[in-house]
Amino acid sequence: TANIEYAYRGQTHRLEAQLGVIADGGAATAARTVDYDQCAVTARVVSERPHNNIAYERFTRHGPLALLPDANGWALVWTTTPDRARSLCEREPASFLADLQLEFGSRVGAFTAVDGRASYPLRLRRTLDESAGHTVLIGNAAQTLHPVAGQGFNLGLRDAWELAEQAATSGRGVSLGSREWLQQYFARRNIDRRGGIGMTHALVQLFSNDLLPLRLARGTGLALLGCIPPLKNFLIRRMTFGARG
């Protein structure tokens, strides 16, 4: 069994479970770490036009810029250099919004307000597929990805789905969370995890580089996606459902 100790409302609690799932926070001990020398500036912004539950991602010379629907505004994830991220967080709101408008364009109208600005460094981190038994890392605890294309979130959802499915279909007499049981889980997740991590890393290299050949290649690639619906739909399925898509 897993022996779990946690703090809640200032008190320490202990419990035992067949399986302890760690799903929050970056990997404590990573088998692989890549520093992208980039930072993500996060904030909540408001624009003139409603989001209508549509998310946007623009690829700029500094890195991707994403706007995600959030109540009556947007959750902003703006990838840029560390120095520029620091400047964006420190400047006056009007100056920040002017830069955002210049970078994103007028698709959602003028940006009118911003709050909650913060920045954090971007790294790729992945843990080893191993466990002491009855404990497993999933989602952001197992792999921390660059935010490009939102693949870290999708990969985490598929981790949780696969784990829940294996637990639900385990027969009687099966030791939930045993080393053998966890190795089956890791084997089922391995292809999808490697593919998601590899694709995200490749997208970072392609869309965070301002070299002319790469600019031409990504422009051509995005244009082809828009012109070939079956290819676009295949990519969307693969990015959403992973190897199962």
XYZ file of C-alpha atoms in Angstrom:
245
model
C 0.000 0.000 0.000
C 0.946 3.674 -0.348
C 1.422 5.574 2.911
C 0.421 9.193 2.286
C 1.025 12.165 4.540
C -0.468 15.553 3.665
C -1.272 18.900 5.266
C -4.791 20.360 5.281
C -5.869 23.509 7.111
C -2.724 23.531 9.175
C -3.019 19.910 10.297
C -1.074 16.848 9.175
C -3.112 13.852 8.036
C -2.092 10.309 7.137
C -3.839 7.678 5.099
C -3.195 4.400 3.326
C -4.294 3.543 -0.206
C -3.668 0.867 -2.782
C -2.449 3.529 -5.198
C -1.179 7.053 -4.625
C -1.403 9.335 -7.696
C 0.825 12.421 -7.850
C -0.438 14.780 -10.539
C 0.436 18.309 -9.447
C 3.565 20.374 -9.953
C 6.754 19.893 -11.952
C 8.784 16.715 -11.782
C 10.992 16.624 -8.690
C 13.577 14.280 -10.217
C 13.773 14.421 -13.993
C 15.515 11.919 -16.246
C 15.659 14.546 -18.978
C 15.686 18.334 -18.714
C 15.904 20.867 -21.563
C 16.048 24.600 -20.827
C 14.431 26.513 -23.699
C 15.824 29.895 -22.586
C 12.293 31.258 -22.833
C 9.695 32.465 -20.348
C 5.915 32.379 -20.440
C 4.158 35.574 -19.411
C 0.710 34.752 -18.058
C -2.103 37.202 -17.354
C -5.811 37.752 -17.647
C -6.781 40.245 -20.347
C -10.046 41.721 -21.589
C -10.837 42.657 -25.190
C -13.615 44.545 -26.954
C -15.027 41.445 -28.623
C -16.277 38.322 -26.771
C -14.316 35.104 -27.117
C -17.322 32.945 -28.155
C -15.439 29.961 -26.679
C -12.741 30.156 -29.355
C -9.045 29.894 -28.473
C -6.290 31.489 -30.542
C -2.588 30.814 -30.923
C -0.298 33.073 -32.934
C 3.318 32.265 -33.731
C 5.589 35.276 -33.345
C 9.328 35.735 -33.816
C 9.812 35.346 -30.049
C 7.541 32.313 -29.644
C 3.847 31.360 -29.537
C 1.190 33.654 -28.068
C -2.042 31.993 -26.916
C -5.394 33.452 -25.856
C -7.711 31.012 -24.071
C -11.368 31.760 -23.201
C -11.722 32.641 -19.510
C -15.123 33.825 -18.233
C -15.599 37.329 -19.696
C -11.994 37.683 -20.795
C -8.942 35.730 -21.834
C -6.180 33.751 -20.180
C -2.982 34.882 -21.889
C 0.132 32.721 -22.330
C 2.819 34.770 -24.081
C 6.136 33.065 -24.828
C 9.146 35.337 -25.158
C 12.747 35.867 -24.052
C 13.553 36.109 -20.311
C 14.569 39.792 -20.553
C 11.445 40.739 -22.472
C 9.248 38.758 -20.077
C 10.660 40.727 -17.162
C 10.001 43.986 -18.993
C 6.437 42.999 -19.909
C 5.626 42.224 -16.276
C 7.085 45.495 -14.983
C 5.721 48.051 -17.443
C 2.517 50.044 -17.142
C -0.720 48.272 -18.204
C -1.254 50.609 -21.179
C 2.234 49.870 -22.510
C 1.750 46.120 -21.999
C -1.570 46.156 -23.842
C -0.088 48.176 -26.701
C 2.640 45.564 -27.185
C 0.090 42.754 -26.978
C -2.063 44.476 -29.603
C 0.922 44.873 -31.899
C 1.917 41.226 -31.474
C -1.539 39.640 -31.672
C -3.401 41.948 -34.045
C -7.041 43.038 -34.052
C -8.830 39.684 -34.368
C -10.595 40.182 -31.006
C -10.708 43.972 -31.138
C -8.742 46.262 -28.840
C -7.370 44.930 -25.557
C -8.763 47.052 -22.741
C -7.513 45.629 -19.421
C -4.900 43.327 -17.891
C -4.281 41.938 -14.419
C -2.407 39.141 -12.665
C 0.774 39.311 -14.727
C 3.445 36.716 -13.896
C 6.219 34.858 -15.693
C 7.939 31.515 -15.326
C 10.836 29.808 -17.148
C 10.043 27.168 -19.758
C 11.709 23.776 -19.577
C 11.082 20.258 -20.772
C 11.228 17.800 -17.882
C 10.371 14.112 -17.848
C 10.652 11.486 -15.126
C 11.707 7.891 -15.551
C 8.956 5.319 -16.074
C 9.548 3.657 -12.749
C 7.989 3.626 -9.318
C 8.636 2.402 -5.812
C 5.288 0.621 -6.010
C 1.748 1.788 -5.264
C 2.700 5.338 -6.301
C 2.564 6.827 -9.794
C 3.285 10.232 -11.319
C 0.981 11.494 -14.063
C 0.354 14.771 -15.882
C 2.580 17.692 -15.023
C 4.269 15.705 -12.264
C 5.436 13.126 -14.818
C 6.280 15.486 -17.674
C 6.447 19.272 -17.858
C 6.181 20.527 -21.437
C 6.476 23.818 -23.272
C 2.967 25.382 -23.574
C 3.036 25.451 -27.391
C -0.180 23.894 -28.775
C -1.360 23.019 -25.242
C 0.008 19.482 -25.429
C 1.029 19.229 -21.776
C -2.615 19.501 -20.719
C -3.810 16.994 -23.322
C -1.085 14.525 -22.383
C -2.012 14.811 -18.710
C -5.673 14.080 -19.466
C -4.674 10.973 -21.403
C -2.434 9.855 -18.512
C -5.415 10.093 -16.153
C -7.763 8.352 -18.602
C -5.398 5.432 -19.151
C -4.772 5.012 -15.423
C -8.497 5.085 -14.602
C -9.292 2.653 -17.408
C -6.647 0.187 -16.251
C -7.891 0.413 -12.656
C -11.505 -0.121 -13.738
C -10.718 -3.164 -15.882
C -8.325 -4.907 -13.489
C -9.731 -8.278 -12.482
C -10.151 -9.696 -9.026
C -6.957 -10.739 -7.331
C -4.922 -8.110 -9.190
C -2.755 -6.037 -6.854
C -3.635 -2.465 -7.788
C -0.468 -0.365 -7.874
C 1.996 -3.254 -7.697
C 5.228 -2.986 -9.695
C 3.836 -5.350 -12.332
C 0.576 -3.398 -12.538
C 2.419 -0.089 -12.907
C 4.740 -1.501 -15.569
C 1.653 -2.381 -17.615
C 0.485 1.222 -17.270
C 3.884 2.613 -18.307
C 3.975 0.283 -21.322
C 0.515 1.464 -22.432
C 1.490 5.126 -22.075
C 5.010 4.959 -23.499
C 4.287 5.519 -27.208
C 1.856 8.376 -26.600
C 4.112 10.086 -24.062
C 7.176 9.880 -26.282
C 5.184 11.118 -29.255
C 3.658 14.044 -27.351
C 6.969 15.117 -25.863
C 8.806 14.737 -29.175
C 6.183 16.670 -31.134
C 6.108 19.508 -28.601
C 9.897 19.783 -28.615
C 9.916 19.854 -32.436
C 7.249 22.592 -32.494
C 9.349 24.707 -30.134
C 12.354 24.407 -32.434
C 10.251 25.232 -35.495
C 8.182 28.131 -34.153
C 10.682 29.793 -31.820
C 13.365 30.347 -34.430
C 13.436 33.423 -36.668
C 15.767 32.015 -39.342
C 14.408 32.675 -42.846
C 14.343 28.996 -43.998
C 12.353 28.001 -40.910
C 9.990 30.973 -41.314
C 9.293 29.866 -44.881
C 8.863 26.220 -43.851
C 6.365 26.934 -41.084
C 4.450 29.417 -43.244
C 4.147 26.820 -45.998
C 3.173 24.119 -43.507
C 0.408 26.197 -41.927
C -0.906 27.170 -45.365
C -1.047 23.498 -46.399
C -2.942 22.601 -43.233
C -5.556 25.212 -44.077
C -5.918 23.880 -47.629
C -6.057 20.137 -46.844
C -8.914 19.432 -44.381
C -8.155 15.668 -43.991
C -4.576 16.463 -42.957
C -5.766 19.191 -40.597
C -8.371 16.880 -39.031
C -5.817 14.091 -38.610
C -3.439 16.447 -36.811
C -6.225 17.732 -34.542
C -7.240 14.156 -33.630
C -3.660 13.148 -32.942
C -2.991 16.201 -30.771
C -6.243 15.673 -28.844
C -6.381 11.897 -28.472
C -2.712 10.979 -28.917
C -1.767 7.625 -30.434
C -5.386 6.489 -30.031
C -6.509 9.278 -32.390
